XYZ file of C-alpha atoms in Angstrom:
284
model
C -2.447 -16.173 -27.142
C -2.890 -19.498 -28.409
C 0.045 -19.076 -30.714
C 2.166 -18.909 -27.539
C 1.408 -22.747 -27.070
C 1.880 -23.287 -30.728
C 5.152 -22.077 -30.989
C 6.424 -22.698 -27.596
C 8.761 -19.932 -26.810
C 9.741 -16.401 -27.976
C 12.081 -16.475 -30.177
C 10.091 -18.679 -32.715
C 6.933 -16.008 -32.491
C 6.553 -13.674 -35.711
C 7.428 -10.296 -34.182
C 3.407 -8.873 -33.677
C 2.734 -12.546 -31.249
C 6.215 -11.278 -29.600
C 5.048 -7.805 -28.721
C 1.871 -9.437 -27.802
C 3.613 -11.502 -25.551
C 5.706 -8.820 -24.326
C 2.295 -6.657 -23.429
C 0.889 -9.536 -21.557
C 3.937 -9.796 -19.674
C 4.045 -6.482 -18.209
C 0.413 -6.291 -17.124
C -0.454 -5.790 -13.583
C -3.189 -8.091 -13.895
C -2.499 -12.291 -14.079
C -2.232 -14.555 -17.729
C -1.802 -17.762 -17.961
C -1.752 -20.203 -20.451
C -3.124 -23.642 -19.818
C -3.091 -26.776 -22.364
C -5.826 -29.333 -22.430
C -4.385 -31.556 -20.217
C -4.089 -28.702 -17.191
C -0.408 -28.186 -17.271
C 1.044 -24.517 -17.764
C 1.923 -23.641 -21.269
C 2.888 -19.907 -20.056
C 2.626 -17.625 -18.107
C 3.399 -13.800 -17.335
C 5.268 -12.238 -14.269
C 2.330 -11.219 -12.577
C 1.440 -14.344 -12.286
C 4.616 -16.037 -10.895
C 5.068 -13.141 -8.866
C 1.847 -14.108 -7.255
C 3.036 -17.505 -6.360
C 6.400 -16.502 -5.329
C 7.930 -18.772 -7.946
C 10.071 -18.441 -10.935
C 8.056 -18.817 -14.368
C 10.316 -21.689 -15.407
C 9.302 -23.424 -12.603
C 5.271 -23.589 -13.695
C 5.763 -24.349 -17.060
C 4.578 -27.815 -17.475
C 3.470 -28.199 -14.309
C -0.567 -29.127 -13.574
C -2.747 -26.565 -12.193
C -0.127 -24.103 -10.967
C -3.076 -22.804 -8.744
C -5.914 -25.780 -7.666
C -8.338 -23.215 -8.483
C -7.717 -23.340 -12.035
C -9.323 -26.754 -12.319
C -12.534 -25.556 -11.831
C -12.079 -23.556 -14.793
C -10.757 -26.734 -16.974
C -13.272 -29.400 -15.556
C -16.747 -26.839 -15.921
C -16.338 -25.417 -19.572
C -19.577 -23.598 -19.187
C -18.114 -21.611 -16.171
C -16.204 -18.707 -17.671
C -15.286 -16.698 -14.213
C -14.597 -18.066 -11.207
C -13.857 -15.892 -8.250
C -12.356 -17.563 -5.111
C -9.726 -16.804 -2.233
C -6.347 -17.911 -2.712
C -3.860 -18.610 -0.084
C -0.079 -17.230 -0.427
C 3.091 -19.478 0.845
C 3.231 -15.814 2.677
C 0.084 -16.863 4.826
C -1.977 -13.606 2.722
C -5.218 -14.490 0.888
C -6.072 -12.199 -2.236
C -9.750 -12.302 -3.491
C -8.894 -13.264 -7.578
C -11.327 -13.563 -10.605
C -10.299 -16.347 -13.059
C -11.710 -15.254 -16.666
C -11.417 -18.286 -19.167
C -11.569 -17.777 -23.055
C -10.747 -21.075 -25.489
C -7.350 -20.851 -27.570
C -7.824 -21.645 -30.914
C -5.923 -23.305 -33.586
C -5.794 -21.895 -37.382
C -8.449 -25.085 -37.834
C -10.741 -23.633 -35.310
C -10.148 -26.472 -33.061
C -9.776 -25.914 -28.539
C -6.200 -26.511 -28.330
C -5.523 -24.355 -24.712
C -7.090 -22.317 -22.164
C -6.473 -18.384 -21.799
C -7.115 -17.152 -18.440
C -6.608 -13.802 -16.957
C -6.998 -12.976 -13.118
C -7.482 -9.819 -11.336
C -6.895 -9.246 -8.230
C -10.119 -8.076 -6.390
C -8.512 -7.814 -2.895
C -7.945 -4.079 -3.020
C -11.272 -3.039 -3.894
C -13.124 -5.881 -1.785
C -11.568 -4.437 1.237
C -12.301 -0.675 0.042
C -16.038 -1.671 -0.354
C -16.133 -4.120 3.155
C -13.987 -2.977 5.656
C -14.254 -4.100 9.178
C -13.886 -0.945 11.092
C -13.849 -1.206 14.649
C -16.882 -0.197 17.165
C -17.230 0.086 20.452
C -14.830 -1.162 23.171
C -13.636 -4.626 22.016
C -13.523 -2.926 18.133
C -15.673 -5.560 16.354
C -19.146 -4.647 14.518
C -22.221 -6.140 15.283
C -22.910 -9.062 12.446
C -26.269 -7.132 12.348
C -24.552 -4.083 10.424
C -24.091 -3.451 7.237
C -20.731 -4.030 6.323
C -20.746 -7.661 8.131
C -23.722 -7.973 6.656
C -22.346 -7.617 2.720
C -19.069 -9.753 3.388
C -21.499 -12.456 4.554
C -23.894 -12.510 1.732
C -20.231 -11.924 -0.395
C -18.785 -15.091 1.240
C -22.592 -17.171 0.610
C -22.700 -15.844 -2.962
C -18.956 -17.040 -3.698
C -19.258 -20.415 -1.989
C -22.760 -21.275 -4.471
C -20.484 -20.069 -7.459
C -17.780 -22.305 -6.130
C -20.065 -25.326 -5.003
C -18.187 -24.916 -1.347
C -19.323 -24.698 2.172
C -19.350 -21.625 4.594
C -19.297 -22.382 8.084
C -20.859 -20.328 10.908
C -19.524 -20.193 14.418
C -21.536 -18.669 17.406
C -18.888 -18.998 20.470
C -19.778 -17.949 23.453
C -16.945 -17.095 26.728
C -18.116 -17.633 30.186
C -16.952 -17.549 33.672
C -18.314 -19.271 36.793
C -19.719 -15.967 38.063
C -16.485 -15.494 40.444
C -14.504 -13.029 38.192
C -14.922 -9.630 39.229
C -16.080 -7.414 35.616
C -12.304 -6.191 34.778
C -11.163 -9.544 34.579
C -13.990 -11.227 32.527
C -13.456 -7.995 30.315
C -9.433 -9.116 30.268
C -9.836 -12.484 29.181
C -12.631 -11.241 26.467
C -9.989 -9.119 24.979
C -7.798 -11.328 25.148
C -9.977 -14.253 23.309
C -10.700 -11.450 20.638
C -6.848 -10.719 20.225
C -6.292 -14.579 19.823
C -9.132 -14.665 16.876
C -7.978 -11.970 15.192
C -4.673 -13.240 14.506
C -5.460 -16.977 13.556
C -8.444 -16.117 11.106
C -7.646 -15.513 7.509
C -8.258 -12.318 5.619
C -11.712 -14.080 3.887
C -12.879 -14.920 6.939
C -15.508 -12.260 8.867
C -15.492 -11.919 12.990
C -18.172 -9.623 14.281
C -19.942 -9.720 17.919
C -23.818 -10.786 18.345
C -26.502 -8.996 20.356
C -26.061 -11.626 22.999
C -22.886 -10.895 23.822
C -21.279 -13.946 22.005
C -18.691 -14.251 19.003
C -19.727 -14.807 15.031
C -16.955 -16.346 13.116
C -17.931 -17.233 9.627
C -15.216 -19.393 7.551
C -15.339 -19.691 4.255
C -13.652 -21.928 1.389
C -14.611 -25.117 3.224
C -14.362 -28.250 0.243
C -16.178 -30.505 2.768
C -18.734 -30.330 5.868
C -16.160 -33.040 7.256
C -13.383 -29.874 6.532
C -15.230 -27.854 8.994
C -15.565 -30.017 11.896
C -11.529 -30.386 12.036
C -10.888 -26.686 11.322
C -13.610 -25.952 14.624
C -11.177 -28.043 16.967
C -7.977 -26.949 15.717
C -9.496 -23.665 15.946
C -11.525 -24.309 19.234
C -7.592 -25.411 20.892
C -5.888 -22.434 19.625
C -8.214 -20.387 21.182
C -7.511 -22.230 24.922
C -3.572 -21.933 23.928
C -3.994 -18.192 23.470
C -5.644 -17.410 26.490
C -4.486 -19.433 29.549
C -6.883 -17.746 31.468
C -10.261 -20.073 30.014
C -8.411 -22.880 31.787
C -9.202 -21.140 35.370
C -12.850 -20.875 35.423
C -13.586 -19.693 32.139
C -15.276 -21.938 29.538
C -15.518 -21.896 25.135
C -18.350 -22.853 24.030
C -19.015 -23.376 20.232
C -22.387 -23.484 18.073
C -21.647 -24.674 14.384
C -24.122 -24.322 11.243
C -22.830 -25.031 7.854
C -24.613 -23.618 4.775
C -25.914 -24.610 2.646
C -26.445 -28.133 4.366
C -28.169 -26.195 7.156
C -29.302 -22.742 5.538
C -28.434 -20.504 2.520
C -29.480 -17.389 3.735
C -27.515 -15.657 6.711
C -29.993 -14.759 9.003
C -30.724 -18.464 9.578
C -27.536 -19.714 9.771
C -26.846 -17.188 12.097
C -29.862 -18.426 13.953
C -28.785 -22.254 13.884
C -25.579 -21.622 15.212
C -26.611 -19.534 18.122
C -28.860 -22.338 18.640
C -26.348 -24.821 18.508
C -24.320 -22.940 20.940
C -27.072 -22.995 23.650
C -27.288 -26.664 23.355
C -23.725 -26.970 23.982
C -23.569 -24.929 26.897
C -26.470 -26.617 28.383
C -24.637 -30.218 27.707
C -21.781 -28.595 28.870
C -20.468 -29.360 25.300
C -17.261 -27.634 24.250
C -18.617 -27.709 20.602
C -21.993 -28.568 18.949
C -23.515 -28.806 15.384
C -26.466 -27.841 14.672
């Protein structure tokens, strides 16, 4: 593949590097050619298709995806598996595999990487069926359970942050039980539809919320996603504004934890604190 760099385009390729190139380019799974200064050299369909762009369009261009830095700046790293958001609003789960190109001296002259998308199979192995009557696990079972330790494991590779959310809903004690069971469905409905794919929402034995976010570059990241999120969740159900309250716990790993069953902890804790404070949201 590093010939494709060397000679630039098709035509000039000896005719075995042009049905090499022609294999690559009807593969399923993503190639990409980078040079050593991060700009696209090539590329196949698959991958443009992913990005909704014509090929012409990333060649030359720097790191057609951000997440193809890390695989430029960390030499060492040869795989790097991370969520990546579509102009479309979908995330697909892809692993990056990195090999050198190169040159008939022996010398790095590009990067070959090749993707697969893991999204499929992720979702076959973790899905989030629903249980009970507002159809969300407990984050005690198993299948929470894996995408959370999936999500920590990813974030360590990826030297990012995962934040955990414990939010409670509350009433003043006036709502009869059908309509605090209303508005509950009705904050549940709201969550569903803002969170992304890679995020997990399950229910806790207390009767609260567990939102875990994940792909966070920054603990500073998290705070602003928790209010943008925390006012979406008042804008989707009027209801909270008439005697109904949100009340958010927030832990972020690993600056507070690294194994789930803590942060868990830490956020529920946080959470009490800010309904005792009468905080709408509180860090652990």
């Amino acid at each position: 593949m590093s010939e494709v760099h060397a000679q630039g385009n098709n035509e000039a390729c000896q005719p075995e590097t042009r049905h090499l190139i022609q294999l690559a380019d009807n593969l399923d799974d993503f190639v990409v050619v980078l040079r050593l200064d991060g700009t696209c050299a090539w590329c196949n369909r698959s991958f443009a298709n992913l990005l909704g762009a014509e090929r012409e369009s990333l060649l030359g261009k720097a790191y057609p995806l951000p997440e193809l830095r890390e695989l430029m700046v960390h030499r060492a790293r040869e795989s790097v598996e991370t969520w990546v958001q579509l102009e479309s609003g979908q995330n697909r789960l892809i692993r990056f595999n990195a090999d050198a190109g190169l040159d008939t001296e022996g010398c790095v002259e590009s990067l070959l990487i090749t993707g697969r998308d893991l999204t499929p199979f992720y979702r076959l192995q973790h899905p989030l069926a629903a249980a009970g009557d507002e159809g969300l696990l407990l984050a005690s079972d198993d299948q929470v359970q894996a995408r959370i330790k999936h999500a920590l494991d990813r974030a360590q590779r990826a030297q990012e942050y995962v934040g955990f959310m414990a939010i409670q809903v509350s009433g003043t004690g006036q709502q009869d039980l059908a309509s605090q069971a209303d508005v509950l469905n009705q904050v549940v409905a709201s969550v569903r539809q803002k969170i992304r794919q890679g995020d997990t929402l399950a229910r806790l034995e207390s009767g609260a919320y567990l939102l875990v976010l994940e792909q966070i570059d920054c603990p500073e990241a998290i705070g602003t996603v928790v209010e943008k999120f925390s006012a979406l969740l008042h804008e989707g159900a009027p209801e909270l504004e008439a005697g109904y309250a949100i009340n958010t716990g927030v832990a972020i790993s690993p600056d507070d934890g690294v194994e789930a069953v803590e942060l868990v902890e830490r956020a529920q804790q946080a959470m009490q604190r800010a309904i005792m404070d009468e905080q709408q949201i509180a860090y652990f």
